[in-house]
Short mmCIF file of C-alpha atoms and ligand atoms in Angstrom, two decimals:
data_model
loop_
_atom_site.label_atom_id
_atom_site.label_comp_id
_atom_site.label_asym_id
_atom_site.label_seq_id
_atom_site.Cartn_x
_atom_site.Cartn_y
_atom_site.Cartn_z
CA MET Q 52 9.70 12.09 -13.42
CA SER Q 53 8.47 10.05 -10.52
CA ARG Q 54 10.22 7.37 -8.54
CA ALA Q 55 8.92 4.53 -6.40
CA VAL Q 56 10.41 2.06 -3.93
CA PHE Q 57 9.10 -0.82 -1.88
CA THR Q 58 10.78 -1.63 1.43
CA SER Q 59 11.15 -5.05 3.10
CA ARG Q 60 12.01 -6.13 6.65
CA GLU Q 61 15.71 -5.54 6.06
CA GLY Q 62 17.86 -2.68 7.22
CA GLY Q 63 16.16 -1.14 10.26
CA VAL Q 64 16.74 -0.96 14.01
CA SER Q 65 13.48 -2.37 15.45
CA LYS Q 66 13.68 -5.38 17.77
CA ALA Q 67 11.59 -8.56 17.40
CA PRO Q 68 8.78 -9.00 16.53
CA TYR Q 69 9.17 -5.76 14.55
CA ASP Q 70 12.63 -6.61 13.22
CA SER Q 71 13.81 -4.70 11.73
CA PHE Q 72 12.68 -2.03 9.22
CA ASN Q 73 9.22 -1.37 10.67
CA LEU Q 74 7.80 1.97 9.51
CA ALA Q 75 4.45 1.88 11.34
CA SER Q 76 3.82 3.77 14.57
CA HIS Q 77 0.52 2.02 15.45
CA VAL Q 78 1.69 -1.58 15.90
CA GLY Q 79 3.31 -1.42 19.36
CA ASP Q 80 6.92 -0.93 18.29
CA ALA Q 81 9.15 1.48 20.26
CA ALA Q 82 8.52 5.04 19.04
CA GLU Q 83 12.24 5.76 18.87
CA SER Q 84 12.88 2.74 16.64
CA VAL Q 85 10.11 3.81 14.25
CA MET Q 86 11.52 7.34 14.17
CA LEU Q 87 15.02 6.05 13.38
CA ASN Q 88 13.63 3.77 10.66
CA ARG Q 89 11.67 6.66 9.14
CA MET Q 90 14.86 8.76 9.16
CA GLU Q 91 16.65 5.89 7.43
CA LEU Q 92 13.91 5.79 4.77
CA ALA Q 93 14.35 9.53 4.21
CA LYS Q 94 18.10 9.07 3.82
CA ARG Q 95 17.66 6.19 1.38
CA ILE Q 96 15.37 8.17 -0.92
CA GLY Q 97 17.25 11.45 -0.54
CA LEU Q 98 14.43 13.52 0.95
CA SER Q 99 13.98 15.13 4.36
CA ALA Q 100 11.91 13.24 6.95
CA GLU Q 101 9.47 16.20 6.98
CA SER Q 102 8.80 15.64 3.25
CA ILE Q 103 7.51 12.10 3.80
CA PHE Q 104 3.76 11.75 4.32
CA TYR Q 105 2.15 8.78 6.08
CA MET Q 106 -1.51 7.85 6.53
CA ASN Q 107 -3.62 6.57 9.38
CA GLN Q 108 -5.10 3.79 7.24
CA VAL Q 109 -8.70 2.82 7.96
CA HIS Q 110 -9.67 0.32 5.20
CA GLY Q 111 -11.88 2.88 3.47
CA ALA Q 112 -11.89 4.64 0.10
CA GLU Q 113 -11.03 8.23 1.01
CA VAL Q 114 -8.13 10.09 -0.57
CA ALA Q 115 -6.17 13.01 0.89
CA GLU Q 116 -4.42 15.46 -1.42
CA ILE Q 117 -1.05 16.58 -0.07
CA LYS Q 118 -0.40 20.23 -0.92
CA ALA Q 119 2.55 22.58 -0.54
CA ASP Q 120 1.43 23.66 2.94
CA SER Q 121 0.49 20.17 4.22
CA ASP Q 122 2.05 19.14 7.54
CA SER Q 123 3.65 15.69 7.54
CA ASN Q 124 3.26 15.49 11.34
CA PHE Q 125 -0.47 15.05 10.75
CA ALA Q 126 -1.38 11.66 9.23
CA PRO Q 127 -4.86 11.86 7.67
CA SER Q 128 -7.28 8.96 8.27
CA VAL Q 129 -7.51 7.85 4.64
CA ASP Q 130 -6.28 4.98 2.47
CA ALA Q 131 -4.76 6.96 -0.37
CA LEU Q 132 -2.51 9.99 -0.71
CA PHE Q 133 -2.27 12.03 -3.92
CA THR Q 134 0.01 14.95 -4.75
CA LEU Q 135 1.11 17.25 -7.53
CA GLU Q 136 3.98 18.56 -5.40
CA LYS Q 137 7.56 17.69 -6.25
CA ARG Q 138 9.84 16.06 -3.64
CA PHE Q 139 6.97 15.11 -1.33
CA ALA Q 140 7.02 11.32 -0.79
CA LEU Q 141 3.75 9.45 -0.17
CA VAL Q 142 3.77 6.23 1.86
CA THR Q 143 1.41 3.27 2.05
CA LEU Q 144 2.14 0.81 4.89
CA ILE Q 145 1.23 -2.86 4.57
CA ALA Q 146 1.75 -6.33 6.01
CA ASP Q 147 -0.41 -8.46 3.61
CA CYS Q 148 -2.65 -5.85 1.94
CA VAL Q 149 -1.71 -4.67 -1.54
CA PRO Q 150 0.53 -1.57 -1.80
CA LEU Q 151 -0.39 0.29 -5.01
CA LEU Q 152 1.72 3.16 -6.33
CA LEU Q 153 0.37 5.28 -9.21
CA HIS Q 154 2.53 7.40 -11.51
CA GLY Q 155 1.05 10.19 -13.63
CA PRO Q 156 2.87 12.73 -15.79
CA ASN Q 157 2.91 15.34 -12.98
CA ALA Q 158 1.15 13.58 -10.12
CA VAL Q 159 1.61 10.51 -7.94
CA ALA Q 160 -0.45 8.51 -5.45
CA ALA Q 161 0.16 5.85 -2.80
CA VAL Q 162 -2.78 3.55 -2.08
CA HIS Q 163 -3.53 0.92 0.57
CA VAL Q 164 -5.70 -1.79 -0.99
CA GLY Q 165 -6.98 -4.51 1.30
CA ARG Q 166 -10.09 -6.52 0.58
CA LYS Q 167 -12.22 -3.80 2.17
CA GLY Q 168 -10.58 -1.04 0.16
CA LEU Q 169 -10.90 -3.10 -3.01
CA VAL Q 170 -14.66 -3.36 -2.46
CA ALA Q 171 -15.00 0.23 -1.22
CA GLY Q 172 -13.35 1.51 -4.41
CA VAL Q 173 -10.20 3.16 -3.04
CA PHE Q 174 -8.39 2.67 -6.37
CA GLN Q 175 -11.25 4.24 -8.35
CA GLN Q 176 -11.47 7.18 -5.92
CA THR Q 177 -7.73 7.76 -6.29
CA LEU Q 178 -7.94 7.60 -10.08
CA GLN Q 179 -10.62 10.31 -9.95
CA HIS Q 180 -8.04 12.66 -8.43
CA PHE Q 181 -5.79 12.21 -11.48
CA ILE Q 182 -8.76 12.77 -13.81
CA LYS Q 183 -9.85 15.86 -11.86
CA HIS Q 184 -6.42 17.34 -12.52
CA GLY Q 185 -6.68 16.66 -16.26
CA ILE Q 186 -4.67 13.42 -16.32
CA ALA Q 187 -6.24 10.63 -18.38
CA SER Q 188 -6.21 7.13 -16.90
CA SER Q 189 -4.21 5.98 -19.95
CA GLU Q 190 -1.42 8.33 -18.79
CA VAL Q 191 -1.28 6.64 -15.38
CA SER Q 192 0.89 3.61 -14.65
CA ALA Q 193 0.88 1.36 -11.61
CA GLU Q 194 3.43 -0.52 -9.51
CA ILE Q 195 2.25 -3.21 -7.11
CA GLY Q 196 4.39 -4.45 -4.21
CA ALA Q 197 4.35 -7.69 -2.25
CA SER Q 198 1.06 -8.78 -0.68
CA ILE Q 199 -0.53 -11.98 0.57
CA CYS Q 200 -1.10 -14.31 -2.37
CA ALA Q 201 -4.25 -16.03 -3.56
CA ASN Q 202 -3.06 -19.37 -2.13
CA CYS Q 203 -2.55 -17.92 1.36
CA TYR Q 204 -5.40 -15.47 1.92
CA GLU Q 205 -8.16 -17.61 3.43
CA VAL Q 206 -11.38 -15.95 4.52
CA ASP Q 207 -14.75 -17.05 5.82
CA ILE Q 208 -17.28 -18.02 3.16
CA ASP Q 209 -19.55 -15.02 3.81
CA VAL Q 210 -16.61 -12.64 3.36
CA TYR Q 211 -15.56 -14.48 0.21
CA GLU Q 212 -19.03 -14.24 -1.28
CA ASP Q 213 -19.38 -10.58 -0.38
CA VAL Q 214 -16.04 -9.58 -1.95
CA THR Q 215 -16.39 -11.71 -5.08
CA SER Q 216 -19.97 -10.52 -5.70
CA LYS Q 217 -18.58 -6.97 -5.93
CA VAL Q 218 -15.19 -7.73 -7.52
CA PRO Q 219 -15.60 -11.05 -9.36
CA ALA Q 220 -11.94 -11.10 -10.42
CA ALA Q 221 -10.93 -11.63 -6.77
CA ALA Q 222 -12.42 -15.13 -6.95
CA THR Q 223 -10.08 -18.13 -6.83
CA LYS Q 224 -10.49 -21.88 -6.95
CA ASN Q 225 -8.13 -22.20 -3.97
CA THR Q 226 -9.14 -23.75 -0.67
CA SER Q 227 -6.97 -23.42 2.42
CA GLN Q 228 -5.83 -26.30 4.64
CA ASN Q 229 -8.70 -25.29 6.92
CA GLY Q 230 -11.16 -25.82 4.09
CA LYS Q 231 -11.84 -22.10 3.63
CA PRO Q 232 -11.93 -20.22 0.32
CA CYS Q 233 -9.03 -17.95 -0.62
CA LEU Q 234 -9.31 -14.45 -2.07
CA GLY Q 235 -7.12 -12.95 -4.77
CA VAL Q 236 -7.07 -9.28 -3.84
CA GLU Q 237 -4.17 -8.45 -6.18
CA ALA Q 238 -5.86 -10.19 -9.13
CA GLY Q 239 -9.04 -8.26 -8.40
CA LEU Q 240 -7.11 -4.99 -8.33
CA ILE Q 241 -5.25 -5.80 -11.56
CA THR Q 242 -8.55 -6.33 -13.37
CA LEU Q 243 -9.69 -2.88 -12.22
CA LEU Q 244 -6.39 -1.34 -13.42
CA GLU Q 245 -6.68 -3.02 -16.81
CA ARG Q 246 -10.29 -1.96 -17.21
CA SER Q 247 -9.10 1.64 -16.74
CA GLY Q 248 -6.37 1.18 -19.35
CA ILE Q 249 -3.56 1.45 -16.81
CA ASN Q 250 -0.25 -0.28 -17.47
CA TRP Q 251 0.91 -2.13 -14.37
CA SER Q 252 3.79 -4.17 -13.02
CA SER Q 253 3.98 -6.30 -9.90
CA VAL Q 254 6.87 -7.62 -7.83
CA ASN Q 255 4.74 -10.79 -7.61
CA LYS Q 256 5.85 -11.86 -4.13
CA CYS Q 257 3.80 -13.19 -1.22
CA THR Q 258 4.26 -11.51 2.16
CA LEU Q 259 3.17 -14.65 4.01
CA HIS Q 260 5.40 -17.05 2.05
CA ASP Q 261 8.46 -14.82 2.07
CA PRO Q 262 10.15 -14.28 5.48
CA GLY Q 263 11.77 -11.15 4.06
CA PHE Q 264 8.43 -9.32 4.51
CA PHE Q 265 6.20 -8.53 7.46
CA SER Q 266 2.98 -10.59 7.35
CA TYR Q 267 0.09 -9.98 9.71
CA ARG Q 268 -1.54 -13.29 8.79
CA ARG Q 269 1.70 -15.19 9.49
CA ASP Q 270 2.90 -13.39 12.61
CA GLY Q 271 0.02 -11.37 14.14
CA ILE Q 272 2.09 -8.86 16.09
CA THR Q 273 4.53 -7.54 13.51
CA GLY Q 274 5.75 -4.47 11.64
CA ARG Q 275 4.76 -2.85 8.35
CA GLN Q 276 6.74 -2.38 5.15
CA ALA Q 277 6.14 0.48 2.78
CA GLY Q 278 5.46 1.49 -0.76
CA VAL Q 279 6.85 4.99 -1.36
CA ILE Q 280 6.38 7.26 -4.39
CA TRP Q 281 7.42 10.81 -5.19
CA LEU Q 282 7.89 13.31 -8.00
CA GLU Q 283 11.52 14.33 -8.50
ZN1 ZN M 558 1.32 -16.99 -0.37
#
């Protein structure tokens, strides 16, 4: 059995503009506040802080496999974590990108999917880890947390054309108030999930619209919420 949770801004100790449940150590928040918030996360999910694995996310497509002897003090520079180990929690940190959590029968993965990762194929690379361990994609299910919606995510036209030429399902008919096209990263990802036969669910909330979430596009300097998954 695997379990997954998505955090919001609520319930931490960080001061503005990171208020309050910021879990990221790279955004300028006080190190002690992040440590206390990470301890609070551990308490909430009933695991030790040493059993929770974070990434140094780089908007790429690489996947790190967390093994029994992996050290959670070392955050690999990847955009997906995969494990077969029980009671090791994997964390993806976001503030507009799409947090994707994948459940398999005896494996889990946490994935950071921004527009770059969508194009780079971070989901497909992660799915290959399940397949390599004998898990069919039809045995995998997906949970998607809050991310910036297709009405809010404006990009320059060259970026829009580049992303939608590679992932056509990320196209939208939306134009921002600034007259720029908007991308649907979550819709693009969902099409890839469905093409692989993966059942999915989404919380269907927008980080920019909803003040209960951190949003980089809304606030610039801000914290990160998390998607967390683990095998019991
Ligand atoms: Zn929105």
